[in-house]
Short mmCIF file of C-alpha atoms and ligand atoms in Angstrom, two decimals:
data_model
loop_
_atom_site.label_atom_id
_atom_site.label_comp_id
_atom_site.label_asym_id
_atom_site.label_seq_id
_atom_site.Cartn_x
_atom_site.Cartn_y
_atom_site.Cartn_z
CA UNK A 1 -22.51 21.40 -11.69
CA UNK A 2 -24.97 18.43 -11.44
CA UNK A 3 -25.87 18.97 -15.44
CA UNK A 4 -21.81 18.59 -16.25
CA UNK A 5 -21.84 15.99 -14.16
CA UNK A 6 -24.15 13.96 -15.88
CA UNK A 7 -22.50 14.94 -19.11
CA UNK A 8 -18.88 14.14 -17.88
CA UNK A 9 -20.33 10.70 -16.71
CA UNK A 10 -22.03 9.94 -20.00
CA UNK A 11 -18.83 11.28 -22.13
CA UNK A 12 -16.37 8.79 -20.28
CA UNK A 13 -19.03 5.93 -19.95
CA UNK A 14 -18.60 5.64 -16.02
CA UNK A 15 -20.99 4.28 -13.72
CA UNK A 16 -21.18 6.29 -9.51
CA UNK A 17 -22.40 4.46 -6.91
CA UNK A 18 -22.45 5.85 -3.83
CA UNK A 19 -22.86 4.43 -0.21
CA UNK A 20 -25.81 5.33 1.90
CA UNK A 21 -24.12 7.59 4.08
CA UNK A 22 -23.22 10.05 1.27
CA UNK A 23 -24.57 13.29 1.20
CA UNK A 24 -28.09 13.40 -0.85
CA UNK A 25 -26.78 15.75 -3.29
CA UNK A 26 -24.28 12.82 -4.72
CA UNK A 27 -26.77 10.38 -3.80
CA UNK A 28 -29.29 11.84 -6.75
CA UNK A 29 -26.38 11.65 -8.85
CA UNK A 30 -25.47 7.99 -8.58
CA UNK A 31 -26.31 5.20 -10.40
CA UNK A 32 -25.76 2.75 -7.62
CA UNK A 33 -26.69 3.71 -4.25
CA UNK A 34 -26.91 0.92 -1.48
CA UNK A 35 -24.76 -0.78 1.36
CA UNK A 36 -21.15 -2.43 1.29
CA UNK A 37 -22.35 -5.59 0.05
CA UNK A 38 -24.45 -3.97 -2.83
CA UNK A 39 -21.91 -2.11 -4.14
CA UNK A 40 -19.74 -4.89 -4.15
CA UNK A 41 -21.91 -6.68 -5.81
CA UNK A 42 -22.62 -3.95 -8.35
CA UNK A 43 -19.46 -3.25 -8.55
CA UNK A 44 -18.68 -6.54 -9.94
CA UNK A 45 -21.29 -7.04 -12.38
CA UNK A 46 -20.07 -3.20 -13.79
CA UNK A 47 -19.43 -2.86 -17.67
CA UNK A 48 -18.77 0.99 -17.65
CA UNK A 49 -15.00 2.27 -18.40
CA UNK A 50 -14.87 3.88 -15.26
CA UNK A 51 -16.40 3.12 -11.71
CA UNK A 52 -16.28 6.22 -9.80
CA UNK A 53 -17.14 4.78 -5.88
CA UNK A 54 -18.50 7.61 -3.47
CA UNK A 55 -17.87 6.35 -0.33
CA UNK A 56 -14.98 5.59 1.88
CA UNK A 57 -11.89 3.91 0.19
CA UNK A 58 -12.08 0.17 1.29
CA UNK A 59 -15.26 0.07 -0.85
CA UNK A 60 -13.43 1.53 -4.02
CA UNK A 61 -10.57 -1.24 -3.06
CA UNK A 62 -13.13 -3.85 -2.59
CA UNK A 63 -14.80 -2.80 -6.52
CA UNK A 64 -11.29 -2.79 -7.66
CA UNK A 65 -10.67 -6.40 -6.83
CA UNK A 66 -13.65 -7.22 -7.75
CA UNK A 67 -13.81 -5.79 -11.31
CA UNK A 68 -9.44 -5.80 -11.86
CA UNK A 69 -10.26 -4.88 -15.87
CA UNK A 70 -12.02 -1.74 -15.05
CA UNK A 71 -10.56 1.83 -13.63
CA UNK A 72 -11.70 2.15 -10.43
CA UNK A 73 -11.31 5.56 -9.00
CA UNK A 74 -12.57 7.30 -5.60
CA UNK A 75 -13.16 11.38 -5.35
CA UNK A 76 -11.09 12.51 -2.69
CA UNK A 77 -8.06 9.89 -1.75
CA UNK A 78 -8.18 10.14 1.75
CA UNK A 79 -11.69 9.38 2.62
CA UNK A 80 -10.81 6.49 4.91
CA UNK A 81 -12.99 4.16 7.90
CA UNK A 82 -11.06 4.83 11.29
CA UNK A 83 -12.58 0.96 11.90
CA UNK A 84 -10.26 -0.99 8.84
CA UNK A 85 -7.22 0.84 10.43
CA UNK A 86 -8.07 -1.35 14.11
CA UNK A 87 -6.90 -4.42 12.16
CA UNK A 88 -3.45 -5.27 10.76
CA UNK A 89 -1.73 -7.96 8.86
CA UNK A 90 0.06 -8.69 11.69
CA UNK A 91 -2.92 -9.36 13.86
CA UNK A 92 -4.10 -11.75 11.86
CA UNK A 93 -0.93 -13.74 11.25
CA UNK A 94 -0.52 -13.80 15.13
CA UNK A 95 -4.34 -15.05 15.76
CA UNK A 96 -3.64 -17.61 13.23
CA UNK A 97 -0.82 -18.83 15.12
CA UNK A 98 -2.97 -18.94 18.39
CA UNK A 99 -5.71 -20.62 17.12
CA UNK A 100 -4.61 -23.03 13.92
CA UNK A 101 -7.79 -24.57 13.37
CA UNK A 102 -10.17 -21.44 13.66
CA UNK A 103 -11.15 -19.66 10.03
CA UNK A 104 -10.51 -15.85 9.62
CA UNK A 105 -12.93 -14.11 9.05
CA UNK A 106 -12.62 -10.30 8.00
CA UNK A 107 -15.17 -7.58 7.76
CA UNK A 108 -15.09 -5.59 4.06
CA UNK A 109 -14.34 -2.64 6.40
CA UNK A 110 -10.94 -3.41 6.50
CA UNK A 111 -7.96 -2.70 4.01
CA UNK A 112 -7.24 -5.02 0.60
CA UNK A 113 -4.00 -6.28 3.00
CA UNK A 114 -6.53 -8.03 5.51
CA UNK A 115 -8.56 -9.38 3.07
CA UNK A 116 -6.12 -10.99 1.57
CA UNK A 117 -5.09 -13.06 4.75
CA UNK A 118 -8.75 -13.88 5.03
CA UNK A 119 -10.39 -17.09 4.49
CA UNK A 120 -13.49 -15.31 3.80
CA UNK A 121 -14.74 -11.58 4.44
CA UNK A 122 -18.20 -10.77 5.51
CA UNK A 123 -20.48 -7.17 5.55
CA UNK A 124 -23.16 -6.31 8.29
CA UNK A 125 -25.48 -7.70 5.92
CA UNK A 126 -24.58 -11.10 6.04
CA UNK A 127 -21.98 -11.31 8.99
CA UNK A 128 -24.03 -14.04 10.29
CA UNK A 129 -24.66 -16.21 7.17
CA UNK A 130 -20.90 -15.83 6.52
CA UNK A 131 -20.50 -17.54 9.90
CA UNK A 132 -23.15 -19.80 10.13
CA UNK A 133 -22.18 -21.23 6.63
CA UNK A 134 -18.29 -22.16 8.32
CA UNK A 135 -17.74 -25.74 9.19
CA UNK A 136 -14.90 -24.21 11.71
CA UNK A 137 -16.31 -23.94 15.74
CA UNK A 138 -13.57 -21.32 16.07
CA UNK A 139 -13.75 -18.17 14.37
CA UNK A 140 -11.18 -15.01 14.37
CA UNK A 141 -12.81 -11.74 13.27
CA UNK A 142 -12.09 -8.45 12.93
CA UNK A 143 -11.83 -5.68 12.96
CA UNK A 144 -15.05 -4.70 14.32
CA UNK A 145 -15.40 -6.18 18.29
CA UNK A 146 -19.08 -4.85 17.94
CA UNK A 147 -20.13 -6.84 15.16
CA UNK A 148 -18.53 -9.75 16.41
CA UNK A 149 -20.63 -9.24 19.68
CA UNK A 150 -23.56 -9.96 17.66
CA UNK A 151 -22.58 -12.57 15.82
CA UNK A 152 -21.58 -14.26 18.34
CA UNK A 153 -25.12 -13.88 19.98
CA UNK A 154 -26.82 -14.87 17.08
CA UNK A 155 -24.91 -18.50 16.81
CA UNK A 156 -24.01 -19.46 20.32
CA UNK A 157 -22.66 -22.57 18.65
CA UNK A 158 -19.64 -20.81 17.50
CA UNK A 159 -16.53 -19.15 19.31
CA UNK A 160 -15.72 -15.87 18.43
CA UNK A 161 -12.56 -14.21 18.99
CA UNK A 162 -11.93 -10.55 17.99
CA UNK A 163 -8.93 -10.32 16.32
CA UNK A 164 -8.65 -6.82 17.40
CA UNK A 165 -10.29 -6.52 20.85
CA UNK A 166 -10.64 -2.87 20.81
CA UNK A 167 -11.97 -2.51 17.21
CA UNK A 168 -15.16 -0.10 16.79
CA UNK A 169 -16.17 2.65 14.25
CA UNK A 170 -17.11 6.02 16.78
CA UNK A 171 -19.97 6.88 14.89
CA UNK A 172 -21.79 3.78 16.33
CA UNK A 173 -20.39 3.56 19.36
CA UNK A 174 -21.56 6.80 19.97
CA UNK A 175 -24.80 5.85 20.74
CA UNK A 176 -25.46 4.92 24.50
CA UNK A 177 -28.44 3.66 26.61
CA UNK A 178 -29.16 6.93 26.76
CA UNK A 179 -30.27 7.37 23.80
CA UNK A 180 -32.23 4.20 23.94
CA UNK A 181 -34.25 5.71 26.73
CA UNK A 182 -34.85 8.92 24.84
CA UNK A 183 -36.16 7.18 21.63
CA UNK A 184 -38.44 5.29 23.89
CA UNK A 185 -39.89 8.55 25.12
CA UNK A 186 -40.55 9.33 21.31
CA UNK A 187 -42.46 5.88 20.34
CA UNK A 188 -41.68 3.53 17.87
CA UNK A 189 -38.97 1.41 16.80
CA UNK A 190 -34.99 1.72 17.75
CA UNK A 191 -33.70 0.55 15.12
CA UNK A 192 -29.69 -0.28 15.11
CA UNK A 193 -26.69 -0.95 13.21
CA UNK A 194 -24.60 -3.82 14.07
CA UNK A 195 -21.55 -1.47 14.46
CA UNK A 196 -23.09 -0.49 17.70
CA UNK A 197 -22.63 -1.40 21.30
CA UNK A 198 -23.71 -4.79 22.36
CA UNK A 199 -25.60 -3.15 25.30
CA UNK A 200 -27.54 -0.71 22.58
CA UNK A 201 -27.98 -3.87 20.76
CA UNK A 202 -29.74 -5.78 23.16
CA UNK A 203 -32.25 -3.02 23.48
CA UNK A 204 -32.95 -2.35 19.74
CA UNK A 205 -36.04 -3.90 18.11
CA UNK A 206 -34.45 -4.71 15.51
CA UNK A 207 -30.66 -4.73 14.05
CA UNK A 208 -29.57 -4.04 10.21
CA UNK A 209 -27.42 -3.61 7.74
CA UNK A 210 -27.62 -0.08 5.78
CA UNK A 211 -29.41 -1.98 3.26
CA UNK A 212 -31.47 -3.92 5.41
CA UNK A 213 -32.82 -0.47 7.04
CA UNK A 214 -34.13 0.70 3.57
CA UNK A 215 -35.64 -2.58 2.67
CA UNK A 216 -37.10 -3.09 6.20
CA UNK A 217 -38.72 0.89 6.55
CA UNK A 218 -40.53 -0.30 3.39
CA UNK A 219 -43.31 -2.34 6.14
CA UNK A 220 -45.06 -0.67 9.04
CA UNK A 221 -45.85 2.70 10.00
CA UNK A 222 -44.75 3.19 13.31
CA UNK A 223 -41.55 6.01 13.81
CA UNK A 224 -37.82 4.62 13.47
CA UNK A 225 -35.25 6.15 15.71
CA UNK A 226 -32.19 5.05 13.64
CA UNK A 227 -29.00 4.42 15.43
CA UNK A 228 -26.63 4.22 12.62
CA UNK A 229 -24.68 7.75 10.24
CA UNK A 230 -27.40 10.40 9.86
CA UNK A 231 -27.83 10.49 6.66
CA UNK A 232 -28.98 7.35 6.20
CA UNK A 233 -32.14 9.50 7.51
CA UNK A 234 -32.19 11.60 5.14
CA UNK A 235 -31.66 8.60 2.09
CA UNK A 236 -35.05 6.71 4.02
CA UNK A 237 -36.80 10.02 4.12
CA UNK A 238 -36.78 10.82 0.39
CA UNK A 239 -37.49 6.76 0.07
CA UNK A 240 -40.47 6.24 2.32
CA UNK A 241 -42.04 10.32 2.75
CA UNK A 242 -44.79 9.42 5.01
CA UNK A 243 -42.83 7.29 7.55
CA UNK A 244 -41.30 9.62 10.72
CA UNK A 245 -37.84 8.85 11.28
CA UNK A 246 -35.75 9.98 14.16
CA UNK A 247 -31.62 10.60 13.60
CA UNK A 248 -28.82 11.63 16.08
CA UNK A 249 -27.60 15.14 15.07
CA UNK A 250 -23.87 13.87 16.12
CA UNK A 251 -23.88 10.57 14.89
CA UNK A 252 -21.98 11.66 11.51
CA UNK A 253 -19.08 9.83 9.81
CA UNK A 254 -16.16 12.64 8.80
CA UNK A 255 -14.87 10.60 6.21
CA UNK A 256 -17.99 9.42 4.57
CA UNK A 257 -18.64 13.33 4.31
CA UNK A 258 -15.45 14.80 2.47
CA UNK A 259 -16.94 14.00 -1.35
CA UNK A 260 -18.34 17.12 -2.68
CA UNK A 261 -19.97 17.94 -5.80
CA UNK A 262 -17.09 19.66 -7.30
CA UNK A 263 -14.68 17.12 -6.17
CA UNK A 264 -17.35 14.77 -8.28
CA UNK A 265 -16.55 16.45 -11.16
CA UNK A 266 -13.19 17.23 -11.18
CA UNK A 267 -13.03 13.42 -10.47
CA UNK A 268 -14.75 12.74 -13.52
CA UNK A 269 -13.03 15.18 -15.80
CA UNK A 270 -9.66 13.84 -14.47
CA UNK A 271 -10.09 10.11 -13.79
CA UNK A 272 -9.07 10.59 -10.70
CA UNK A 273 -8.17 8.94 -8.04
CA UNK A 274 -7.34 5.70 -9.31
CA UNK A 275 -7.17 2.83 -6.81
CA UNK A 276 -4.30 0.76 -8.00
CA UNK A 277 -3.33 -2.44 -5.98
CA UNK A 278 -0.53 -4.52 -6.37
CA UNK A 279 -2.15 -8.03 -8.18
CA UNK A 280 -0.70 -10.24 -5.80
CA UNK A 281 -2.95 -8.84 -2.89
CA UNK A 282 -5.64 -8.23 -5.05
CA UNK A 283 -5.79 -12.27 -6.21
CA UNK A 284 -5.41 -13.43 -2.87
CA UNK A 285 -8.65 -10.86 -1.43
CA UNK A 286 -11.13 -11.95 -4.49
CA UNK A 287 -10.95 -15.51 -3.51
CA UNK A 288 -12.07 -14.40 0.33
CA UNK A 289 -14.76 -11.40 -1.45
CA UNK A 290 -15.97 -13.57 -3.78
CA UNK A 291 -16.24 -17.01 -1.01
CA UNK A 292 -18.61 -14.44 0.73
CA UNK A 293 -20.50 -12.96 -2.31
CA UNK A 294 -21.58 -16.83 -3.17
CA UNK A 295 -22.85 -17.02 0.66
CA UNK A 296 -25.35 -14.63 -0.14
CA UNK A 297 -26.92 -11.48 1.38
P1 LIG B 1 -23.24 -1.16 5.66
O1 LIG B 1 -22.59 -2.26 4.90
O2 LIG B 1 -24.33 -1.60 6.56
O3 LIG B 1 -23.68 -0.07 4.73
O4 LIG B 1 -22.17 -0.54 6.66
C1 LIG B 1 -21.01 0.08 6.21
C2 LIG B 1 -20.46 0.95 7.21
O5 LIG B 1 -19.42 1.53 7.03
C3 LIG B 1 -21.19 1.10 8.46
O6 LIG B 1 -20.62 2.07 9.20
FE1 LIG B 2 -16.09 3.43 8.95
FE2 LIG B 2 -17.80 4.02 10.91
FE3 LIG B 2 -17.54 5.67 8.84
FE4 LIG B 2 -18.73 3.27 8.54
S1 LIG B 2 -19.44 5.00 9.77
S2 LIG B 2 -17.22 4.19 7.16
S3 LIG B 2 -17.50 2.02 9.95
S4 LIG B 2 -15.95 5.17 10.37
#
């Protein structure tokens, strides 16, 4: 299957990128394989035909507005992120309302809706430099309350309001001080995603992006017990083979896990499923995606 594959991508010129929470078997099979913002960014810069996005569908929507000339399709059409659904159109419009002079900011994991009621979106990766780089005091963001949390600890300067109070992805939040205590027993480093719980936050030595995990395992030595999907264990395991990392058996995202190979290829074979957005929404989310790709990682 991986050798047709391969040929199917080469025969329709199409480029795969897959997210870092994919299963390792697509992973080898991707061109592209990084966090949100990377594959954005990839995304845009794309000349193939065809971008096939392995992940969860508000990355495919984000490549789509990013690269509108291109067919843009996703493996399995209802791979979805539980934490876009926490924020609505209508959440933002009322927050607006409330608070006329704050800017809006919106998290990529969100829907193409959102963004486009955004005045600028932000990843984990650069959630803070998004911020910091606002001349607004007041800022609205959503939908992830956790994320916020930290942002909001990182510029004290700034107020943030979640747009959607009780916004949080369950993979993260599944990690408690419990677990904190346990890695402790084991040595080394908790390391943590900003997705997770302000209190597991405040414990963690240090706090990254998907990306910023594989580029920061890449110094030290000392064991990583890594408090974000599991297989973003496995992905730093095949990067850095002496290193010990530590992952949460449970800590798995559903969604992220319903590509398989043979969906892959039937994908590929069938150019499908194509993301198709009306251009209206689409216009209206590049200007916030792009404000927030010129910010910089
Ligand atoms: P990253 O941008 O850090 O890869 O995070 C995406 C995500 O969905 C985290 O759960
Ligand atoms: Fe969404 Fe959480 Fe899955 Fe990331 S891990 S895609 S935030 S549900």
């Amino acid at each position: 299957m991986e050798k047709e594959i391969r040929a199917l991508k080469a025969r329709k010129n199409a480029v795969i990128m897959a997210h870092n929470y994919q299963p390792l078997a697509i992973q080898a099979l991707a061109d592209v394989v990084g966090d949100s913002l990377e594959l954005a960014v990839k995304a845009k810069e794309a000349k193939a035909d065809l971008i096939v996005i392995c992940g969860v569908r508000f990355m495919a929507e984000t490549a789509k507005i990013l690269n509108p000339e291109r067919k843009v399709i996703i493996p399995v059409e209802d791979a979805g992120c539980p934490l876009a659904d926490f924020l609505t159109p209508d959440l933002i419009r009322e927050a607006r309302q409330r608070y006329p002079d704050a800017a809006v900011v919106v998290y990529v994991n969100s829907t193409a809706e959102s963004k486009a009621l955004a005045d600028i979106t932000c990843t984990s990766a650069n959630a803070v430099r998004v911020v910091g780089s606002l001349s607004n005091t007041t800022i609205l963001f959503g939908p992830d309350a956790n994320l916020a949390a930290y942002v909001q600890r990182e510029l004290p300067e700034k107020t943030i309001i979640p747009i959607s109070p009780g916004g949080h992805c369950y993979v993260h939040t599944g990690f408690t001080l419990a677990d904190v205590e346990a890695a402790r027993k084991k040595g080394g480093m908790v390391v943590c995603h900003p997705e997770c719980l302000p209190e597991v936050q405040e414990k963690a030595d240090l706090i990254a992006s998907t990306g910023g995990m594989v580029r920061g395992a890449a110094d030290g030595d000392e064991p990583w017990s890594v408090f974000t999907e599991r297989e973003m264990v496995s992905r730093l395991r095949v990067l850095y083979p002496g290193r010990v990392f530590y992952e949460k058996p449970e800590a798995v995202c559903a969604d992220m896990k319903k590509i398989s190979l043979a969906d892959l290829q039937q994908a590929l074979d069938r150019e499908e499923h194509e993301i198709v957005l009306s251009p209206e929404v689409m216009d209206r989310a590049r200007r916030a995606i792009e404000r927030m790709i010129a910010v910089g990682a």
